[in-house]
PDB file of C-alpha atoms in Angstrom:
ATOM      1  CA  UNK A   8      33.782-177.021  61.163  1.00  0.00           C
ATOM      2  CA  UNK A   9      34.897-173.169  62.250  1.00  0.00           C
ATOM      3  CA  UNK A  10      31.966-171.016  62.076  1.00  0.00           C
ATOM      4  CA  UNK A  11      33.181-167.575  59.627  1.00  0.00           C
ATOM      5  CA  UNK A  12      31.593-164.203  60.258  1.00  0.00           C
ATOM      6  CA  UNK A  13      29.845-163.877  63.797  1.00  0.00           C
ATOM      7  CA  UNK A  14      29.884-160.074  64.943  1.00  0.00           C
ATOM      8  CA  UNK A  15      31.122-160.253  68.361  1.00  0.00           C
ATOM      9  CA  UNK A  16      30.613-157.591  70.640  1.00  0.00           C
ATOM     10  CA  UNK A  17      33.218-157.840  73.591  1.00  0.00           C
ATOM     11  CA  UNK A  18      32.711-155.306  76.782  1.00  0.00           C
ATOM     12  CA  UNK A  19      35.281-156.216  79.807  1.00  0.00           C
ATOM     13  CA  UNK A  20      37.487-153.532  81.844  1.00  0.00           C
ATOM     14  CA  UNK A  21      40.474-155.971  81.814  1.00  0.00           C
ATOM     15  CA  UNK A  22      42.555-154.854  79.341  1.00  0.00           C
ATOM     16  CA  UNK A  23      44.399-158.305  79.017  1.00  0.00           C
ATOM     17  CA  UNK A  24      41.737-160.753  79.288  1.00  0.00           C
ATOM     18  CA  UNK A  25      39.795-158.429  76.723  1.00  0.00           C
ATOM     19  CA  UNK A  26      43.026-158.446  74.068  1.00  0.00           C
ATOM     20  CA  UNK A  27      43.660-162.258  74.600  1.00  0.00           C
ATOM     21  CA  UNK A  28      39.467-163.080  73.994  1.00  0.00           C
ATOM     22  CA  UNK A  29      39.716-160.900  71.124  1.00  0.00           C
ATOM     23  CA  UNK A  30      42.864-162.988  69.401  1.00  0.00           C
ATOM     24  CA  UNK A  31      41.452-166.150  70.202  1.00  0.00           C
ATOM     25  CA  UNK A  32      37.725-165.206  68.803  1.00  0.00           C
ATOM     26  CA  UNK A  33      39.597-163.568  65.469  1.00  0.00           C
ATOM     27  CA  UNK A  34      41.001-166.704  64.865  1.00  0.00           C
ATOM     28  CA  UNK A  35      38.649-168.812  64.818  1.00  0.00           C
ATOM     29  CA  UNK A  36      37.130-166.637  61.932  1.00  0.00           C
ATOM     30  CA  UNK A  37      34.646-164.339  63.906  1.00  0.00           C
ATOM     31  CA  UNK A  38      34.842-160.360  63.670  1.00  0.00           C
ATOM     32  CA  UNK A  39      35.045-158.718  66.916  1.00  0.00           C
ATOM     33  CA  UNK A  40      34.169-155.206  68.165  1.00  0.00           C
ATOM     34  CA  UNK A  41      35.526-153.839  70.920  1.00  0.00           C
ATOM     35  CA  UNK A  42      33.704-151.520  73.034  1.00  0.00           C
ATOM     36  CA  UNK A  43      36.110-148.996  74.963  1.00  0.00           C
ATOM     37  CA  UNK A  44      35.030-147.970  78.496  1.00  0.00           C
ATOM     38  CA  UNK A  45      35.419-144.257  79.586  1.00  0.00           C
ATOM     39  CA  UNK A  46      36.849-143.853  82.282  1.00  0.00           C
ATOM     40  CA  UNK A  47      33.649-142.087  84.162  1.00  0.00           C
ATOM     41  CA  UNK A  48      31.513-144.448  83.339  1.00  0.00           C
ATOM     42  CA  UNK A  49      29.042-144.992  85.919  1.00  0.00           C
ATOM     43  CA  UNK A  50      25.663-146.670  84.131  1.00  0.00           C
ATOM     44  CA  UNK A  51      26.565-149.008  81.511  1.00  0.00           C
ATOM     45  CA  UNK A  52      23.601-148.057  79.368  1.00  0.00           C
ATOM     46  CA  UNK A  53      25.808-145.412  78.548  1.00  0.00           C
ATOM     47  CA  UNK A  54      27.243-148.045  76.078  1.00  0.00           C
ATOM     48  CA  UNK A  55      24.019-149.366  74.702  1.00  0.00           C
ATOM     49  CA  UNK A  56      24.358-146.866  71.822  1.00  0.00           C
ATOM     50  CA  UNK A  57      27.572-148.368  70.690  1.00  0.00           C
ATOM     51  CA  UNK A  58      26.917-151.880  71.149  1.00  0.00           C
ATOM     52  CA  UNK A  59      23.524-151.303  68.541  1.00  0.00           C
ATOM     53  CA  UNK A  60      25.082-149.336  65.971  1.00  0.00           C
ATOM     54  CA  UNK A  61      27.500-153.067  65.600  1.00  0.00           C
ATOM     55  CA  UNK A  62      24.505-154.909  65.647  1.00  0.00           C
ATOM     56  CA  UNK A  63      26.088-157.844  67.439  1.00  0.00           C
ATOM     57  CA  UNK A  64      25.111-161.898  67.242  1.00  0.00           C
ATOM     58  CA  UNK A  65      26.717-162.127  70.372  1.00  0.00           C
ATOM     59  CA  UNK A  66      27.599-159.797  73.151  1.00  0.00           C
ATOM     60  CA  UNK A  67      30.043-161.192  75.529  1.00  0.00           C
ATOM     61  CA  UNK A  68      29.607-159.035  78.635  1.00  0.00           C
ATOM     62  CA  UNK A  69      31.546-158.777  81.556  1.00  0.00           C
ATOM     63  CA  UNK A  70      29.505-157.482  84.870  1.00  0.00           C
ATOM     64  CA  UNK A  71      32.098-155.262  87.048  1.00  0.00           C
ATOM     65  CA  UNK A  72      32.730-152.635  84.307  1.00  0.00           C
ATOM     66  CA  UNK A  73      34.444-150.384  87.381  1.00  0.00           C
ATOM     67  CA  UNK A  74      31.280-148.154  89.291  1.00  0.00           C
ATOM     68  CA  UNK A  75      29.199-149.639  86.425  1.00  0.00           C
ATOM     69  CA  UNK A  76      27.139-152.537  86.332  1.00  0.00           C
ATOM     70  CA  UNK A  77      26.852-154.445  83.617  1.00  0.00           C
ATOM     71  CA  UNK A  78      24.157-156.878  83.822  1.00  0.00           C
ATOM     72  CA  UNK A  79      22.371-153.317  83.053  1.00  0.00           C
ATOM     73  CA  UNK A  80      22.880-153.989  79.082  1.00  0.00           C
ATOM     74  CA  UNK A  81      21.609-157.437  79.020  1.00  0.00           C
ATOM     75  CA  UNK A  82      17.572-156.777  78.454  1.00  0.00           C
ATOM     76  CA  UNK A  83      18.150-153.992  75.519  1.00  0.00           C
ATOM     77  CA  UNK A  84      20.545-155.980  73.636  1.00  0.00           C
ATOM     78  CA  UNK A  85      18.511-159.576  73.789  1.00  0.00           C
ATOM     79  CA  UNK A  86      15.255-157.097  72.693  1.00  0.00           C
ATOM     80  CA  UNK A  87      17.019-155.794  69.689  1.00  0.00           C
ATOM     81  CA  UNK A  88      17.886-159.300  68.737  1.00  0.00           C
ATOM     82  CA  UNK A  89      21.733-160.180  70.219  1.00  0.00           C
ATOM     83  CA  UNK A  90      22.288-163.318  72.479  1.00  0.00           C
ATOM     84  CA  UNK A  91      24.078-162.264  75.436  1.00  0.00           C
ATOM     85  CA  UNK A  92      27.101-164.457  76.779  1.00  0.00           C
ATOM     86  CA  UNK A  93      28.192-163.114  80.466  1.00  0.00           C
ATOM     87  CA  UNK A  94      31.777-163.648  81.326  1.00  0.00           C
ATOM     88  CA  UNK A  95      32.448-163.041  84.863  1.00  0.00           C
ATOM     89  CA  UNK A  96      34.575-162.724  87.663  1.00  0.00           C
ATOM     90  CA  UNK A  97      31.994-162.838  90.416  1.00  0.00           C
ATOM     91  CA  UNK A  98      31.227-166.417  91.619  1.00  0.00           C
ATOM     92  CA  UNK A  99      27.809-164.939  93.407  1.00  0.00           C
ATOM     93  CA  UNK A 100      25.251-167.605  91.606  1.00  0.00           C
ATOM     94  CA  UNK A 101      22.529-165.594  92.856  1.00  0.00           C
ATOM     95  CA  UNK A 102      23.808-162.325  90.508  1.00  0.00           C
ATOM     96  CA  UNK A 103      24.426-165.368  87.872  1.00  0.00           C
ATOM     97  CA  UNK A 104      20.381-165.983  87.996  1.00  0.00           C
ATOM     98  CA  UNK A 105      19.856-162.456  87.456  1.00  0.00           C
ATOM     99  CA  UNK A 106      21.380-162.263  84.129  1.00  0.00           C
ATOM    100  CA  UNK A 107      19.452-165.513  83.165  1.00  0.00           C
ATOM    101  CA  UNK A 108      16.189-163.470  84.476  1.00  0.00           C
ATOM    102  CA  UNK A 109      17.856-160.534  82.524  1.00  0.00           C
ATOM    103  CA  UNK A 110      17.805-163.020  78.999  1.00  0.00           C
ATOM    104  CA  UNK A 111      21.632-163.854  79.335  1.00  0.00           C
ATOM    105  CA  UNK A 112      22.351-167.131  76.830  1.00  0.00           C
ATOM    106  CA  UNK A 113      25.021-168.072  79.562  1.00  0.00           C
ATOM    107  CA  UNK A 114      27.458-167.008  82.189  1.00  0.00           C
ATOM    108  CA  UNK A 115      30.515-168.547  81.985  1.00  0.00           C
ATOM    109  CA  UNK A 116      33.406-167.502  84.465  1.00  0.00           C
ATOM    110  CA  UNK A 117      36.193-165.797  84.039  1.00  0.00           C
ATOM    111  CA  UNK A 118      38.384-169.153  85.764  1.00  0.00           C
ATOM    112  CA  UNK A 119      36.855-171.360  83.459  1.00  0.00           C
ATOM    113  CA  UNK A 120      39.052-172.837  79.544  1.00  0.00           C
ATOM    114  CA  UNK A 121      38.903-170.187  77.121  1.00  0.00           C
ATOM    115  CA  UNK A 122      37.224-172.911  74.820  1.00  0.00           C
ATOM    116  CA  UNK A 123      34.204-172.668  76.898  1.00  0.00           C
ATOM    117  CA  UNK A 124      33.708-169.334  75.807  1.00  0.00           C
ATOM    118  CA  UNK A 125      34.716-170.244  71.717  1.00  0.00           C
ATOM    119  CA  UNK A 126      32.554-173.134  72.225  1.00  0.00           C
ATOM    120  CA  UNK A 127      29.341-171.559  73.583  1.00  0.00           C
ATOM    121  CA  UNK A 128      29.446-168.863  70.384  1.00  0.00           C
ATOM    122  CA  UNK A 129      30.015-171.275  68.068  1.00  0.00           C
ATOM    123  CA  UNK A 130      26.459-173.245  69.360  1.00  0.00           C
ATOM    124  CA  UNK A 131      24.934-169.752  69.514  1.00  0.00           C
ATOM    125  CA  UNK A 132      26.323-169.367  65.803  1.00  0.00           C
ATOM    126  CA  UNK A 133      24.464-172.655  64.846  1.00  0.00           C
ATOM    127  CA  UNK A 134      21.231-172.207  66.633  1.00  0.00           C
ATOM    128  CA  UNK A 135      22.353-174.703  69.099  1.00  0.00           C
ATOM    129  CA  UNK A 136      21.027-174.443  73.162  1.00  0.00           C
ATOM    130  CA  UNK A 137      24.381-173.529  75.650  1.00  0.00           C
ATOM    131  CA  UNK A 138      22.186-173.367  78.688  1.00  0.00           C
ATOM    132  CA  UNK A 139      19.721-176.299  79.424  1.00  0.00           C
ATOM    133  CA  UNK A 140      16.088-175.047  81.012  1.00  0.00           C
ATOM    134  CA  UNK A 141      17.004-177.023  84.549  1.00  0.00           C
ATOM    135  CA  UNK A 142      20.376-174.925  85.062  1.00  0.00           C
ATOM    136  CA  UNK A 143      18.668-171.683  84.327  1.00  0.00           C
ATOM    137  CA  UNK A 144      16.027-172.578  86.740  1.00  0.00           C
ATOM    138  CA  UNK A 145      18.684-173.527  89.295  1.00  0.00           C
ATOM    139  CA  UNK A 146      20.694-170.579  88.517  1.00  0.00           C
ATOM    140  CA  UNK A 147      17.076-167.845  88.834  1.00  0.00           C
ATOM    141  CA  UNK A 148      16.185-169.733  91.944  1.00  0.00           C
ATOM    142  CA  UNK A 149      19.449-168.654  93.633  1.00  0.00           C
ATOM    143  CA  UNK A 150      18.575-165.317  92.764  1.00  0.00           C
ATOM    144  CA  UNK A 151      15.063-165.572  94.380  1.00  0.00           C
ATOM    145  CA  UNK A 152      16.387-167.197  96.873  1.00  0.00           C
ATOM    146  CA  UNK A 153      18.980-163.852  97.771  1.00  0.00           C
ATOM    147  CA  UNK A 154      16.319-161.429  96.500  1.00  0.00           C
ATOM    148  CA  UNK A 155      13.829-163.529  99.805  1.00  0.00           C
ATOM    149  CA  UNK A 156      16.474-163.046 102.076  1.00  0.00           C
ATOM    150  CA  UNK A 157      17.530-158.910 101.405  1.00  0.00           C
ATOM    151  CA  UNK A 158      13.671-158.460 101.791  1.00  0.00           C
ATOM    152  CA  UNK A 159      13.638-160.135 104.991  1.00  0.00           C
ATOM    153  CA  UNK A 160      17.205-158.466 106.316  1.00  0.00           C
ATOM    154  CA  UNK A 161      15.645-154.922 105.024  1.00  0.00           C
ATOM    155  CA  UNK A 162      12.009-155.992 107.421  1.00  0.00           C
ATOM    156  CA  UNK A 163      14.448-156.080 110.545  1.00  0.00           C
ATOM    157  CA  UNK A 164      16.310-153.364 109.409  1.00  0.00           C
ATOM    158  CA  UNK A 165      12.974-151.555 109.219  1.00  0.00           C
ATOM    159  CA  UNK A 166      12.134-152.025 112.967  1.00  0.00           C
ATOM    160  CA  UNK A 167      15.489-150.045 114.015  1.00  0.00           C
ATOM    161  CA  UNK A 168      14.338-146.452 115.126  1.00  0.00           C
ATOM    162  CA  UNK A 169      15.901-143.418 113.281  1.00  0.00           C
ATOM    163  CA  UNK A 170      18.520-143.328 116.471  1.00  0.00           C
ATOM    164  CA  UNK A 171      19.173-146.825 116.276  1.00  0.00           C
ATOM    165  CA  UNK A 172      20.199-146.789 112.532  1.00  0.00           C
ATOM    166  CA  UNK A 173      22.416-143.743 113.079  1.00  0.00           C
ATOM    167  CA  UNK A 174      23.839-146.229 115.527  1.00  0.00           C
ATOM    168  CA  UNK A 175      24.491-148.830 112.682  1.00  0.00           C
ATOM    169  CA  UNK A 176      25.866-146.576 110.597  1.00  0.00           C
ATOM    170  CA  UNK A 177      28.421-145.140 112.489  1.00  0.00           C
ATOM    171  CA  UNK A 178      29.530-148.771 113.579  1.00  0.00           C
ATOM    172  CA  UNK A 179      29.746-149.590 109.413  1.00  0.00           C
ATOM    173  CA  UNK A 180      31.608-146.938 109.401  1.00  0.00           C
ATOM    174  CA  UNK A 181      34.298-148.404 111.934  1.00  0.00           C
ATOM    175  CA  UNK A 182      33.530-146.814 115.059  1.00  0.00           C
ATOM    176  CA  UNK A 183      33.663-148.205 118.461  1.00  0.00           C
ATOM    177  CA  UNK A 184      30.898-147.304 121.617  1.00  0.00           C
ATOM    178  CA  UNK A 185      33.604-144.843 122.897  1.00  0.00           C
ATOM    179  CA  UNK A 186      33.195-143.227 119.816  1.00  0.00           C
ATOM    180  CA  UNK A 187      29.921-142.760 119.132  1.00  0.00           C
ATOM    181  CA  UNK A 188      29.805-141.661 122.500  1.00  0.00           C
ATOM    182  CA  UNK A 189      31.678-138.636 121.993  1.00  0.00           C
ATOM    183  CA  UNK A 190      30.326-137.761 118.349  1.00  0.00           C
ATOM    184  CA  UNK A 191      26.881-137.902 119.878  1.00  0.00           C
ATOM    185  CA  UNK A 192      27.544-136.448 123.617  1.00  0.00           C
ATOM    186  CA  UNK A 193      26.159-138.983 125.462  1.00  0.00           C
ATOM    187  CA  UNK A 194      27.196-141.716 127.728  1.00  0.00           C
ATOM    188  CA  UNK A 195      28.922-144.600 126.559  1.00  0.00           C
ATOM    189  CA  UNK A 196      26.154-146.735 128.828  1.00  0.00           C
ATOM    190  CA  UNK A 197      23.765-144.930 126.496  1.00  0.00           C
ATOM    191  CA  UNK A 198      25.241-145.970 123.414  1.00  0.00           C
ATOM    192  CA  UNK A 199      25.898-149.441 124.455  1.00  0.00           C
ATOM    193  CA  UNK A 200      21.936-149.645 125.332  1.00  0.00           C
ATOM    194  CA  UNK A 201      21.275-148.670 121.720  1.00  0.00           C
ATOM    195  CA  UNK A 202      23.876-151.395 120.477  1.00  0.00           C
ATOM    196  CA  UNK A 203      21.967-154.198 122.782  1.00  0.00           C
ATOM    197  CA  UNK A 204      18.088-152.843 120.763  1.00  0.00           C
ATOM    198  CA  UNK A 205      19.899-153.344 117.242  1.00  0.00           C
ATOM    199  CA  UNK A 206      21.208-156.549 118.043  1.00  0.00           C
ATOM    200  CA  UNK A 207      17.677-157.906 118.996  1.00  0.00           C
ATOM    201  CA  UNK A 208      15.933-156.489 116.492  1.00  0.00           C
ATOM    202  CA  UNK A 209      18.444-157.244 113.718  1.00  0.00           C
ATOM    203  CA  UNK A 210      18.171-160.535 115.615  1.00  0.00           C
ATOM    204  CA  UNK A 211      22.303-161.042 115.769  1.00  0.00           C
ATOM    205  CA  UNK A 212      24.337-161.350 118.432  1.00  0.00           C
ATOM    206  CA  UNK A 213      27.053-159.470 117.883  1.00  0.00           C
ATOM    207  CA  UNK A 214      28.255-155.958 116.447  1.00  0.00           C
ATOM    208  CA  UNK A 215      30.325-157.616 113.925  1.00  0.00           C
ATOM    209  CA  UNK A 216      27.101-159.787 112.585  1.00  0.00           C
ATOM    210  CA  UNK A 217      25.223-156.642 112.317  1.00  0.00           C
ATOM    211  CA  UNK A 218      27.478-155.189 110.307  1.00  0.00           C
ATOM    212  CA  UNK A 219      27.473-157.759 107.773  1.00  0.00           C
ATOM    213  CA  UNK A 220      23.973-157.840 107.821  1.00  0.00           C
ATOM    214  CA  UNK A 221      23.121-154.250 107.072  1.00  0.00           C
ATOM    215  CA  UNK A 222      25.983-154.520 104.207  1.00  0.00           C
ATOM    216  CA  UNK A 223      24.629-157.579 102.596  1.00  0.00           C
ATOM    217  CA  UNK A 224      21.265-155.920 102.473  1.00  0.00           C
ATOM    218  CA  UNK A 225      22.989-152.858 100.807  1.00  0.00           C
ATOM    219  CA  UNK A 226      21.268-150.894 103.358  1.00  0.00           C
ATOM    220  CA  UNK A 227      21.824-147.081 103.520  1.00  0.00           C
ATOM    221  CA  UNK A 228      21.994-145.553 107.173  1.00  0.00           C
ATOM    222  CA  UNK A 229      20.431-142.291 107.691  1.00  0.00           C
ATOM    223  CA  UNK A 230      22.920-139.361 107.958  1.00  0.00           C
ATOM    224  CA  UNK A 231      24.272-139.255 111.828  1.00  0.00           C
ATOM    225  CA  UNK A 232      23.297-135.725 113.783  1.00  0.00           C
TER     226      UNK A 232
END
């Protein structure tokens, strides 16, 4: 039996996926609101306003809303009542068990049937569970999990002196020894004697894996002089 009359919110930045979700959830008798996105938008509370004043059962919520994150909306809107359904490109399970944390119903991706998506409203619409207490666990322990390892990534990072993490920044930024030789007029044995510290205290081996490190950390390096 088609469930008649659940207010849908639907946020997503892809203008096709959003009109095609939209037609589907219309016809199977629910009324759906669709939130536009400016095009500055940088902090998807900006929306929150919006997304109240509908007064949603069910806010499907995409997460990469362009600069703006959108797991950002998930705590207001379960507080004032509205079960949150994230729909998702990202396949990163530990950002999936940060939405559960966050009070996210489900997150479905984006690959996945489209009757996934009609099927988990229609359960939301009759009280019914979409998310079972052992894969939220599993899904909040990946995110634990990630959130363990950044700390421990940002404790190495932390040991690099303030030289050393100009260092790391300028090879994020592409540059070879040569070059940070000559930006910082010293000698490229210098420079390479800096490299060798980082890589031992980042506990790497190579220039490349410290790279990747200090980006999956999300770490910030100090402006070069």
């Amino acid at each position: 039996m088609r469930t008649q009359g659940t207010r849908v919110c639907l946020i997503d930045d892809h203008a096709l996926f959003a009109e095609s979700l939209q037609i589907a959830l219309e016809l199977e008798g629910h009324e759906v609101r669709r939130i536009p996105l400016p095009k500055d938008l940088h902090n998807a509370t900006a929306l929150l306003p919006t997304v109240l004043r509908y007064k949603p059962s069910v806010l499907l919520l995409d997460l990469d809303l362009g600069n703006a994150d959108g797991s950002a909306l998930i705590e207001p809107v379960t507080r004032a009542g509205g079960a949150v359904v994230v729909v998702t490109g990202s396949t990163d399970r530990a950002r999936w068990g940060l939405c559960m944390r966050y009070g996210a119903r489900k997150v479905l991706p984006k690959t996945g049937p489209l009757n996934d998506i009609l099927a988990t409203i229609r359960r939301i619409s009759e009280g019914r569970t979409v998310t079972t207490a052992e894969e939220r666990d599993e899904l909040v322990r990946f995110w634990r999990d990630e959130r363990k390892e950044v700390q421990e990534l940002h404790e190495r990072l932390g040991r690099l002196t303030h030289r050393e993490s100009e260092v790391l920044g300028m090879l994020m930024e592409g540059n070879q020894v040569r070059d940070i030789a000559a930006h910082s007029t010293v000698s490229e044995a210098t420079v390479r004697t800096q490299v060798k510290s980082i890589l031992s205290k980042l506990e790497v081996t190579s220039q490349l894996a410290a790279v990747g490190l200090a980006h999956h950390a999300s770490w910030n390096a100090p402006h070069s002089s």
